Short mmCIF file of C-alpha atoms in Angstrom, two decimals:
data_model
loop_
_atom_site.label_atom_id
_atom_site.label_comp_id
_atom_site.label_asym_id
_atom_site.label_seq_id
_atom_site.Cartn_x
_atom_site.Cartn_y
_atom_site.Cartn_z
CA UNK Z 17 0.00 0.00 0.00
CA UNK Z 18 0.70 3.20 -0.68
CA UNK Z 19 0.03 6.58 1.59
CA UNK Z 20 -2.04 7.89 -1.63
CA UNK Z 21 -3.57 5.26 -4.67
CA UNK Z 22 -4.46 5.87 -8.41
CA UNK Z 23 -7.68 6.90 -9.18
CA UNK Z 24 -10.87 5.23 -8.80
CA UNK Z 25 -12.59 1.82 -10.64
CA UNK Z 26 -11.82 1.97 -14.45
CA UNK Z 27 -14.90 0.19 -15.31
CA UNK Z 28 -16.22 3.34 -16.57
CA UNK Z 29 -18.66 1.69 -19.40
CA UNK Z 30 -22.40 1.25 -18.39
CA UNK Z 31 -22.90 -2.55 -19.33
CA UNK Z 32 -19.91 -3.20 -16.88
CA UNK Z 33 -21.25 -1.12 -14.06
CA UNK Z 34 -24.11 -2.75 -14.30
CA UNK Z 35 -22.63 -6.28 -14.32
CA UNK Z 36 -20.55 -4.99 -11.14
CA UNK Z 37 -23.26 -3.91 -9.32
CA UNK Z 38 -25.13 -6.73 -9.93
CA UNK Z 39 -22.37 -8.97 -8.44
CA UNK Z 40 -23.10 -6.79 -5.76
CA UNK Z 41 -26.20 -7.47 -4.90
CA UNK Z 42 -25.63 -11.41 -5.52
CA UNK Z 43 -22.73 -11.01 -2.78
CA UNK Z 44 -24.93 -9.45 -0.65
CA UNK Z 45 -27.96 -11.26 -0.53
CA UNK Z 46 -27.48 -14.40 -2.18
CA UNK Z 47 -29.29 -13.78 -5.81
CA UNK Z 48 -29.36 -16.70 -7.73
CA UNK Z 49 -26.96 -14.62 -10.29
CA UNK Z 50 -24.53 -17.53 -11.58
CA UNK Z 51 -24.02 -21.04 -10.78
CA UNK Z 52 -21.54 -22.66 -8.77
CA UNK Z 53 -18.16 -23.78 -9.98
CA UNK Z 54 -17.96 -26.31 -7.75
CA UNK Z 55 -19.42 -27.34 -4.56
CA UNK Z 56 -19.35 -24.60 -1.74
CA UNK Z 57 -16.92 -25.27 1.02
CA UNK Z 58 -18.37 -24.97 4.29
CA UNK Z 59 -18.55 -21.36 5.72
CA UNK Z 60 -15.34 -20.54 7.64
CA UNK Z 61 -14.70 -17.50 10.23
CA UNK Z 62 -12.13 -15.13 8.82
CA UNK Z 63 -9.09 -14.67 11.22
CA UNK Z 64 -7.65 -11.22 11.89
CA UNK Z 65 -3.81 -11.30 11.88
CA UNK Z 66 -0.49 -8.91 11.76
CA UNK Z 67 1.75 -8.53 9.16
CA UNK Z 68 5.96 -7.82 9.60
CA UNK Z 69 6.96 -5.54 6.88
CA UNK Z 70 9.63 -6.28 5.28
CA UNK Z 71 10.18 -2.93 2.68
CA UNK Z 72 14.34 -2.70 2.95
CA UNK Z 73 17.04 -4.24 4.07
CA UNK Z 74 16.99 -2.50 7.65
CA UNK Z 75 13.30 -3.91 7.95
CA UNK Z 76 14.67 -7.62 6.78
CA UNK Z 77 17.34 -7.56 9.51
CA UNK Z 78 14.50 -6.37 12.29
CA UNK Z 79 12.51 -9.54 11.40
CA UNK Z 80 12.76 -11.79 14.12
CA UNK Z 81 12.50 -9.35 16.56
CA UNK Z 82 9.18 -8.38 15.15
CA UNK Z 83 8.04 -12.21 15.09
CA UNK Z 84 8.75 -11.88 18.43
CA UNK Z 85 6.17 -8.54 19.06
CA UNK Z 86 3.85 -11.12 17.29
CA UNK Z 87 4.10 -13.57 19.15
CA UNK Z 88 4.11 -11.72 22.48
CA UNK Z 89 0.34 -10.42 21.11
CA UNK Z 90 -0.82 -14.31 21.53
CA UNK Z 91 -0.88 -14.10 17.63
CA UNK Z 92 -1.37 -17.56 15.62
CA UNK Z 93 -1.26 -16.58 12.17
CA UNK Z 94 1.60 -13.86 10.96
CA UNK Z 95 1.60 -12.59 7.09
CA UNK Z 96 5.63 -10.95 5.71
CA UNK Z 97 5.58 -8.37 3.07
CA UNK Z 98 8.66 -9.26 1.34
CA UNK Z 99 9.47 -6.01 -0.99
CA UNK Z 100 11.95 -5.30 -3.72
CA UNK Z 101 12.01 -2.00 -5.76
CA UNK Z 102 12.86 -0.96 -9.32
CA UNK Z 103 13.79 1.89 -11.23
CA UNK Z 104 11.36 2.47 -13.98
CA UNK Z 105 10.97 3.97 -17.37
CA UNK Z 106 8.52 6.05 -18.62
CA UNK Z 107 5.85 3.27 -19.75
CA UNK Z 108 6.13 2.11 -15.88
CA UNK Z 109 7.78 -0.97 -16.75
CA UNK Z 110 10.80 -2.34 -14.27
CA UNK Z 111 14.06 -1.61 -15.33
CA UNK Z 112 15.54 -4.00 -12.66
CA UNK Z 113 14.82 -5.82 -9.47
CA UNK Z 114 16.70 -4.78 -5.84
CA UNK Z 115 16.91 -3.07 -2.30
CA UNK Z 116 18.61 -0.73 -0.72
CA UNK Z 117 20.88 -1.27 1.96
CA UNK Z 118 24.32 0.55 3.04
CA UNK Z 119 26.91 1.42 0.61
CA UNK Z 120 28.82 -2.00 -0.06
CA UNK Z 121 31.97 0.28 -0.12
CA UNK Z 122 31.66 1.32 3.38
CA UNK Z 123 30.64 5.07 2.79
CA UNK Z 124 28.22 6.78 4.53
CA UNK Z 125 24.78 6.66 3.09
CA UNK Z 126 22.56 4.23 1.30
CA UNK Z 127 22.13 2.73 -2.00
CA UNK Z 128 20.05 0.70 -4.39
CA UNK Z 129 21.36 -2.39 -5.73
CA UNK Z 130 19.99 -4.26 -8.41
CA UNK Z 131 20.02 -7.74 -7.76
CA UNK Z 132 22.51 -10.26 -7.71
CA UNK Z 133 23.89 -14.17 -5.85
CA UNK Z 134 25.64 -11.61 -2.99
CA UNK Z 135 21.89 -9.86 -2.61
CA UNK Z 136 19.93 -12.57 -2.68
CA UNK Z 137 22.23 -14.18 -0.24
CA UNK Z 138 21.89 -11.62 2.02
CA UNK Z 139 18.69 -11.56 1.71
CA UNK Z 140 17.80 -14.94 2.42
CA UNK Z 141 19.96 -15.19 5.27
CA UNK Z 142 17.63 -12.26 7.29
CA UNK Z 143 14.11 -13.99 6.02
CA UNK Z 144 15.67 -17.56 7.21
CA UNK Z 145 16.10 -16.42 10.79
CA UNK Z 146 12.34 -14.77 10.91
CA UNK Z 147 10.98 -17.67 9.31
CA UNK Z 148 12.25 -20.07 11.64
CA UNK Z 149 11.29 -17.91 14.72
CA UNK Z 150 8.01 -17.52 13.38
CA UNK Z 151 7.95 -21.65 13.80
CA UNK Z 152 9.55 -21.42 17.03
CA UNK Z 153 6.38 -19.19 17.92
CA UNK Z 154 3.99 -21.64 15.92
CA UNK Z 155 2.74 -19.24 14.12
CA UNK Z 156 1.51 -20.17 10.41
CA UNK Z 157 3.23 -18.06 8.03
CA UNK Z 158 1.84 -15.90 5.15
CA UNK Z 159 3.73 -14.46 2.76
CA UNK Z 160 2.54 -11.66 0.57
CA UNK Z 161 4.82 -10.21 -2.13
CA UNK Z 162 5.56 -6.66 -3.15
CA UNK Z 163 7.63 -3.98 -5.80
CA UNK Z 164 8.00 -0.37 -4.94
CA UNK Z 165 9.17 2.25 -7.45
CA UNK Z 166 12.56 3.66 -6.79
CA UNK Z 167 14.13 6.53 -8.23
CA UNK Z 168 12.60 9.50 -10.44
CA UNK Z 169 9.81 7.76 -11.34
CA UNK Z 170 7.11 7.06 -9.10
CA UNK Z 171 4.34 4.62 -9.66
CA UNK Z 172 2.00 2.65 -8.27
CA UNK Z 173 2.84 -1.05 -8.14
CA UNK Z 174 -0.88 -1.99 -9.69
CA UNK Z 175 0.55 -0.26 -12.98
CA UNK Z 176 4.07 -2.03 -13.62
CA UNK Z 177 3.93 -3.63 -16.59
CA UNK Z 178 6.31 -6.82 -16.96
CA UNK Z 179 6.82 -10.29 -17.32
CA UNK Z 180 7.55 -11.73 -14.01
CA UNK Z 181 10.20 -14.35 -15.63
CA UNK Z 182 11.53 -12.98 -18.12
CA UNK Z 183 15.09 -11.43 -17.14
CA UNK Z 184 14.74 -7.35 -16.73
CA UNK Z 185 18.57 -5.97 -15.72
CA UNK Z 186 20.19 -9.22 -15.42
CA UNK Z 187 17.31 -11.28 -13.38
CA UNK Z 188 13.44 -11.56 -13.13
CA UNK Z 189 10.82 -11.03 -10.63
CA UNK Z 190 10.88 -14.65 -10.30
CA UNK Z 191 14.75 -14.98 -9.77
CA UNK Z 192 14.93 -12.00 -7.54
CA UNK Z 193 11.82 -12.34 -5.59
CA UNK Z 194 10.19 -15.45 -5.69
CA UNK Z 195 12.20 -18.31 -5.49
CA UNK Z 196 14.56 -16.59 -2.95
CA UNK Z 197 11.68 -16.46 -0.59
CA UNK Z 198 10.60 -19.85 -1.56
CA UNK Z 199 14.00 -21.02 -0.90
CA UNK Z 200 14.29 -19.50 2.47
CA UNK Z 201 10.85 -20.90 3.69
CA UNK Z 202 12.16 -24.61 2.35
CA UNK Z 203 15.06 -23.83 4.59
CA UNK Z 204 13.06 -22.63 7.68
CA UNK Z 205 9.79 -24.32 8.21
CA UNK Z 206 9.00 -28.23 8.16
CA UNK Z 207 7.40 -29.63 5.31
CA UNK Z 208 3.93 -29.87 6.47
CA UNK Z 209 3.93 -26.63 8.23
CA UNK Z 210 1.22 -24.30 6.97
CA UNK Z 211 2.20 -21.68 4.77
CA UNK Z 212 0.68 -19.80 2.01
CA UNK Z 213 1.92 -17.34 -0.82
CA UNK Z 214 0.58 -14.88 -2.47
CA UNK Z 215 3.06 -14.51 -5.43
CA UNK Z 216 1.71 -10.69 -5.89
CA UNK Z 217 -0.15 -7.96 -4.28
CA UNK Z 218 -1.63 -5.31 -6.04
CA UNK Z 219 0.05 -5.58 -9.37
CA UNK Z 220 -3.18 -6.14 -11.54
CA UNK Z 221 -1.68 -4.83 -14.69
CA UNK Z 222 1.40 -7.38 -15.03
CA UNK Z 223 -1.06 -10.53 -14.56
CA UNK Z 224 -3.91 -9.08 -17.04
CA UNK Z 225 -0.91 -8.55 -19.28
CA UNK Z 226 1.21 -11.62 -18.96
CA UNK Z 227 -1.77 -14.05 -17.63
CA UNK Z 228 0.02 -17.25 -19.03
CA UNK Z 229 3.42 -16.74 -17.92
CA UNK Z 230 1.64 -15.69 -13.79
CA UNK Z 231 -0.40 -18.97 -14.65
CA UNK Z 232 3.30 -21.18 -15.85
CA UNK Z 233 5.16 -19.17 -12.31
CA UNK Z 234 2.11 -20.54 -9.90
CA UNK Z 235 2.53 -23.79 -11.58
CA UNK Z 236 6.33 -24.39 -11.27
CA UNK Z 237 6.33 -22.37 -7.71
CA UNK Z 238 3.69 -25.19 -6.78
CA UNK Z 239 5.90 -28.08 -8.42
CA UNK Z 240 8.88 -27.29 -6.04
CA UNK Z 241 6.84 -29.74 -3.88
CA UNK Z 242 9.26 -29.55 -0.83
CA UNK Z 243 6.40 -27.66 1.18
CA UNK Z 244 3.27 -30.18 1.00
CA UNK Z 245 0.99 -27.64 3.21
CA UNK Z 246 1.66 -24.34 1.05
CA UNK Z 247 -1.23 -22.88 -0.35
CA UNK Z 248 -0.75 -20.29 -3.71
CA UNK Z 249 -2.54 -17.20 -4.87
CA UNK Z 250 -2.51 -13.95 -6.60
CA UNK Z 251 -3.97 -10.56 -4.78
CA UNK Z 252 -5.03 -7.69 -6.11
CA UNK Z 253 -6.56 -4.04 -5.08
CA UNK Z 254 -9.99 -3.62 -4.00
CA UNK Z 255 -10.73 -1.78 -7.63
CA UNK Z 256 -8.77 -1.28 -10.68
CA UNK Z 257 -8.24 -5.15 -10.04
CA UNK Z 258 -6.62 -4.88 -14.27
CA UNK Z 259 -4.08 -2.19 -13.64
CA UNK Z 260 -6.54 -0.53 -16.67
CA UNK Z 261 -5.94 -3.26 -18.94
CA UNK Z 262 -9.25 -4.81 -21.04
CA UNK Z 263 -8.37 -8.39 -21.72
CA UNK Z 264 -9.62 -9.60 -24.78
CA UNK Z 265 -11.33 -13.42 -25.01
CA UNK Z 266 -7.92 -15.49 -25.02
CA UNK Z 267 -6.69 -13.64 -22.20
CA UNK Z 268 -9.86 -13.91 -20.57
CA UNK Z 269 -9.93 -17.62 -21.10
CA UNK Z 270 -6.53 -18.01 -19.11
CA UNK Z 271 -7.04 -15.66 -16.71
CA UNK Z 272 -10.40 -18.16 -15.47
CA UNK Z 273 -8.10 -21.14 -15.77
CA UNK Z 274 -5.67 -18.91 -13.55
CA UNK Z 275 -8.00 -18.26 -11.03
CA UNK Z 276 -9.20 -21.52 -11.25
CA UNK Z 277 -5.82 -22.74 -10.23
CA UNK Z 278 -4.94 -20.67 -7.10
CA UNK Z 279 -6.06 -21.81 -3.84
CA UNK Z 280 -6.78 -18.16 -2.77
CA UNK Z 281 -7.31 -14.66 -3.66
CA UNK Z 282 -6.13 -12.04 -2.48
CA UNK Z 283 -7.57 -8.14 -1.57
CA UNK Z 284 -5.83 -4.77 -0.37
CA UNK Z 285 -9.06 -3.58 1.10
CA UNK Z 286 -9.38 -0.60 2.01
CA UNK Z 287 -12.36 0.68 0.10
CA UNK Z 288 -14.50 3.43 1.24
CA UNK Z 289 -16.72 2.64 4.64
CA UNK Z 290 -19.61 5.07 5.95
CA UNK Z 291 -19.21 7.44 8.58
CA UNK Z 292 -20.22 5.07 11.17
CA UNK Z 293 -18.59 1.87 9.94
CA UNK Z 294 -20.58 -1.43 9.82
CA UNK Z 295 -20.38 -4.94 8.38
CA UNK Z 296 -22.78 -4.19 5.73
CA UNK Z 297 -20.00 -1.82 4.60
CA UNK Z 298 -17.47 -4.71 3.74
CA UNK Z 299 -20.40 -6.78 2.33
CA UNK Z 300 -21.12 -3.86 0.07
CA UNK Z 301 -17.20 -3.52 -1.14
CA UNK Z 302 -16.35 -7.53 -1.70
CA UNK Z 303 -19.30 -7.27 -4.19
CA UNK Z 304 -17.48 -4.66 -5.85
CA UNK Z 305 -14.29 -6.31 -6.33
CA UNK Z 306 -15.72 -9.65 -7.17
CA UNK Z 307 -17.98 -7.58 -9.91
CA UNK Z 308 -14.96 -6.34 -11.15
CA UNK Z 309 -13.72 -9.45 -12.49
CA UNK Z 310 -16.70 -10.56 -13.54
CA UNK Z 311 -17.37 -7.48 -15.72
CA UNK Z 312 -14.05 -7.76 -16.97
CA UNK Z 313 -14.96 -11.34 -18.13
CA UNK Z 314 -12.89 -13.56 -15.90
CA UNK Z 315 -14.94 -14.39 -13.00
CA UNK Z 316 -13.88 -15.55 -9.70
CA UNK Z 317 -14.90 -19.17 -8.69
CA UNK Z 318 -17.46 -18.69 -6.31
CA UNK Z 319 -16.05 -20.79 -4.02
CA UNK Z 320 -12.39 -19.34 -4.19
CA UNK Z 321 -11.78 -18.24 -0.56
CA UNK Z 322 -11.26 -14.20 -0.20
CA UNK Z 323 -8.82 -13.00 1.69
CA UNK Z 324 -7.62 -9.59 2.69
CA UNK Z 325 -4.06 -9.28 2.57
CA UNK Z 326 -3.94 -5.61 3.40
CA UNK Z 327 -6.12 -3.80 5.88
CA UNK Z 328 -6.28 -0.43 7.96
CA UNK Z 329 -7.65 3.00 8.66
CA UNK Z 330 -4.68 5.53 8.69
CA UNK Z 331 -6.61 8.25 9.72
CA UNK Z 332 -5.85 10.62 6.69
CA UNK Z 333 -8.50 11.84 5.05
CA UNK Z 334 -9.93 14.70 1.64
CA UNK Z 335 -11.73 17.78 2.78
CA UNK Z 336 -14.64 18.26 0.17
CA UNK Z 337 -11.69 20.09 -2.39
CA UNK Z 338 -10.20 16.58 -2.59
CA UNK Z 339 -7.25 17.99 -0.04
CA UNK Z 340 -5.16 15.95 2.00
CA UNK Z 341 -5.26 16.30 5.52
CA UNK Z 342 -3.29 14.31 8.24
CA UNK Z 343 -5.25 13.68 10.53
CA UNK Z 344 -8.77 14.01 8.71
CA UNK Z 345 -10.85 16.33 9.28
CA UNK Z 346 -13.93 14.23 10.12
CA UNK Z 347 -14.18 11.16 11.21
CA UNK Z 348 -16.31 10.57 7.80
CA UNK Z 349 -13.30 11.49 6.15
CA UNK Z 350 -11.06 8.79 7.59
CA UNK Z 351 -13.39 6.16 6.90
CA UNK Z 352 -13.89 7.16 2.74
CA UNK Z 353 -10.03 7.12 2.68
CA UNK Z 354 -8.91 4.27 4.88
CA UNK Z 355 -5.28 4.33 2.75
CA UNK Z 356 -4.26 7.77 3.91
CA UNK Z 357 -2.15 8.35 6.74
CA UNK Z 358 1.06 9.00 7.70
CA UNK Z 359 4.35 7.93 9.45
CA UNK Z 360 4.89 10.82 11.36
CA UNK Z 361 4.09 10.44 14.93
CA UNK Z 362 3.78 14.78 14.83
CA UNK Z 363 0.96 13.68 12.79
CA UNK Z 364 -0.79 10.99 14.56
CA UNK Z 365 -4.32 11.11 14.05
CA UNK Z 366 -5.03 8.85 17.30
CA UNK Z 367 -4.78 11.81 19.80
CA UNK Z 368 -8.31 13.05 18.41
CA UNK Z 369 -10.99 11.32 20.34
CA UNK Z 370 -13.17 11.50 17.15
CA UNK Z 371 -10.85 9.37 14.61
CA UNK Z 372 -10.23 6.69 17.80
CA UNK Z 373 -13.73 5.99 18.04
CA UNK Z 374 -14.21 5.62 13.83
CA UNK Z 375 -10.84 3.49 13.88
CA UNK Z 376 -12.37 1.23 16.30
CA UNK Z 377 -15.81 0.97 14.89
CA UNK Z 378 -13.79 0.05 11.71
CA UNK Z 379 -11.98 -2.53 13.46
CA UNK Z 380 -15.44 -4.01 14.79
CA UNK Z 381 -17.13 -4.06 11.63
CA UNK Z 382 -14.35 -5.74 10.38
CA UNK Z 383 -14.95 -8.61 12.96
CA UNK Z 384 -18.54 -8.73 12.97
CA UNK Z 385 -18.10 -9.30 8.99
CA UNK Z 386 -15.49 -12.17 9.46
CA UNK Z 387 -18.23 -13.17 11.66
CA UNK Z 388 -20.30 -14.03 9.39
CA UNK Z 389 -20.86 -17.42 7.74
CA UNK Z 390 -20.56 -17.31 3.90
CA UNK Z 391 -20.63 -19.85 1.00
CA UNK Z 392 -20.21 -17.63 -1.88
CA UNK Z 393 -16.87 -16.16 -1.86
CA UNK Z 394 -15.68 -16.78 2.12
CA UNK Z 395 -13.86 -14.05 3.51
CA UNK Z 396 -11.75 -16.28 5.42
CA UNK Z 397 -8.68 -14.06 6.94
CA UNK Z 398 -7.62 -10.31 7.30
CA UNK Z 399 -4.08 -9.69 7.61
CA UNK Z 400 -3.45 -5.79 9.01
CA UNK Z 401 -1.28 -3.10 7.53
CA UNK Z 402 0.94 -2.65 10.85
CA UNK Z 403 2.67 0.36 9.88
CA UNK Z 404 2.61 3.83 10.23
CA UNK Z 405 -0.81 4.85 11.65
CA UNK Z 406 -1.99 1.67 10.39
CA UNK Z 407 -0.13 -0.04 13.06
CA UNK Z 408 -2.80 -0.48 15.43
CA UNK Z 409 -0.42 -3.27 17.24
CA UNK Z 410 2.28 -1.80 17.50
CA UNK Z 411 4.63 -3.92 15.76
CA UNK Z 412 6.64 -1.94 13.52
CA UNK Z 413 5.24 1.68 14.81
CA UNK Z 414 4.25 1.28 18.60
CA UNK Z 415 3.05 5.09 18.97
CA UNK Z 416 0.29 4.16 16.85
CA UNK Z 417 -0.99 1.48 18.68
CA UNK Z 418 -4.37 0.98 20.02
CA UNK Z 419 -4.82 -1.88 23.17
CA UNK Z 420 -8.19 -1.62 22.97
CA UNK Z 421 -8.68 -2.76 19.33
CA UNK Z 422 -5.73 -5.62 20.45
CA UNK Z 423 -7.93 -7.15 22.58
CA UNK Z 424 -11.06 -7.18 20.66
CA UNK Z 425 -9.14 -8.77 17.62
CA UNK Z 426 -7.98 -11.49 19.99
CA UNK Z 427 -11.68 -11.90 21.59
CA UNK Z 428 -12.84 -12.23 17.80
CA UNK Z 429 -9.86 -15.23 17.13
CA UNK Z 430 -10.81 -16.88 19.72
CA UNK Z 431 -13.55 -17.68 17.75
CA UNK Z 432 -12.01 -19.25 15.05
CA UNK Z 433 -11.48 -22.32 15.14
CA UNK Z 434 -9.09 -22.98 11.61
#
């Protein structure tokens, strides 16, 4: 996630809105709209979970000791957002896959580096150790990956355009990204420990564009076979699930058989709730981003469990000019922009009485949603942004923490029974 997203749903033709809202109300209330794929799983309760960024190298090396804040929470369930950036051109494709660390010379300041064995190496060494503290804890792991933009040109990740393996500045997304981490969790976890990957978040574009060669990575990511209790998906944003990009009828065709083949998918969700947040709210916004695929042509499997791979309220919000404030002014306008906020505790929006009490209505809408049973598109986990003002654990960002919504997320796990 970024502190401010790309513009709103590109379904902008009529016959698609339509579609989308009727997905919508099928979602919703249970409209006889489509048939079953398959037969519906039984209804799950959706977990709510932390995540340990992982967005440079300084954040790598802090990785076990962040397992540990999990872990002293009473946490089961932990998610890592592993992130590389690139430098990119002006069509927003990669140029290159790497972090930034120190200088490798030894002089003050820090650098990108593009990557390479030494990298990787490095890399793999810091998500090793948090992996196998993470099974020391007996937590079950989630891993959700990520690109940034680095350099001149900023972007947001849902509009990269690339192959993820074909070779961009000496290696590919799959080289740099994915099989280290899949090495590192072979390395760290027992074979029948539960795991789950989501080989993307929020990068809609690349896999509307390259939906064969996502569909060829989940299948040889899934062939490894050393981990027999991984799970694979693909995630996406809450709207502009395409990046802007219109498959036509091939692509459509393989993009079914692609969803067809993960085992989950994935949601940044963090679309607009109303002033007083309820469960209806999330109801509401699934059926939006389910509708999206299906007026794009390429419908979810009904019984494909959802999950949420990002959520949070930062506490930013628009005044009615469309300007930024941090905090919001309102509490309304926090909960229409839950993906603005900040990482400056000067700015922390949780010293207004007004945006604590929206942030943890949020947070109990939330759980009264995972609540709920479901057939048609389970919502069967939420794993939090924890950083910045998003942090409402403390994990990464303690001054934004709030106990109070800590202990009703653990009241609500205690319900689950997965």
């Amino acid at each position: 996630m970024k502190v401010i997203k790309m513009p709103n749903s590109i379904l902008s033709i009529t016959l698609l809105r339509v579609l989308t809202a009727m997905l919508v109300l099928t979602f919703a209330f249970g409209f006889p709209f489509c048939p079953h794929d398959a037969a519906a799983e039984e209804p799950t309760v959706g977990r709510v979970s932390p995540t340990v960024m992982m967005f440079h190298k300084w954040d790598m090396e802090k990785g076990v000791a962040s397992v540990d804040r999990v872990a002293e929470l009473d946490q089961t369930h932990v998610q890592f957002c592993v992130t590389l950036v690139s430098e990119l051109n002006e069509k927003h494709e990669p140029q290159n896959f790497g972090l930034l660390r120190e200088n490798r010379d030894g002089s003050q300041g820090n650098s990108f580096y593009a990557s390479d064995a030494e990298l990787r190496a490095e890399m793999k060494g810091w998500l090793v150790a948090a992996f196998k503290r993470a099974v020391e804890h007996k937590l079950n792991i989630a891993i959700l990956l990520h690109l940034n933009a680095h350099g001149t040109i900023q972007q947001w990740r849902n509009n990269y355009d690339f192959d993820p393996a074909k070779p961009i500045g000496g290696t590919s997304y799959e080289d740099a990204l994915v099989i280290p981490v899949m090495e590192s969790l072979e390395q760290a976890v027992p074979a029948d420990w539960p795991v789950q990957i989501s080989l993307q978040g929020e990068m809609g574009r690349t896999v509307f564009n390259h939906p064969q060669a996502w569909r060829d990575l989940l299948k040889r990511t899934r062939k490894r076979g050393t981990l027999n209790n991984a799970e694979f998906g693909l995630s996406f944003n809450h709207e502009a699930v395409s990046g802007q990009i219109r498959p036509d009828e091939e692509a459509r065709d393989t993009l079914s058989q692609l969803w067809r083949e993960c085992d989950f998918i994935g949601s940044s969700m963090y679309q607009r709730l109303s002033p007083q947040p309820n469960a209806d709210d999330f109801t509401f916004n699934v059926g939006r981003f389910v509708g999206e695929f299906y007026g794009l042509g390429c419908p979810l499997p009904e019984n494909r469990p959802l999950e949420f791979v990002e959520f949070g309220i930062g506490g930013g919000g628009r005044d009615a000019s469309g300007q930024i404030h941090t905090p919001a002014l309102t509490a309304a306008d926090a909960a229409r922009d839950l993906y603005l906020g900040t990482s400056k505790e000067d700015q922390n929006p949780w010293t207004s009485p007004e945006l604590v009490d929206v942030r943890r209505q949020t947070y109990e809408a939330l759980c009264q949603f995972l609540s709920q049973h479901r057939q048609r598109h389970p919502v069967r986990a939420a794993y939090l942004w924890n950083h910045g003002s998003w942090d409402v654990h403390g994990i990464m960002d303690p001054p934004f923490a709030d106990p109070e919504i800590v202990k009703l997320i653990k009241q609500h796990n205690e319900k689950v029974k997965r």
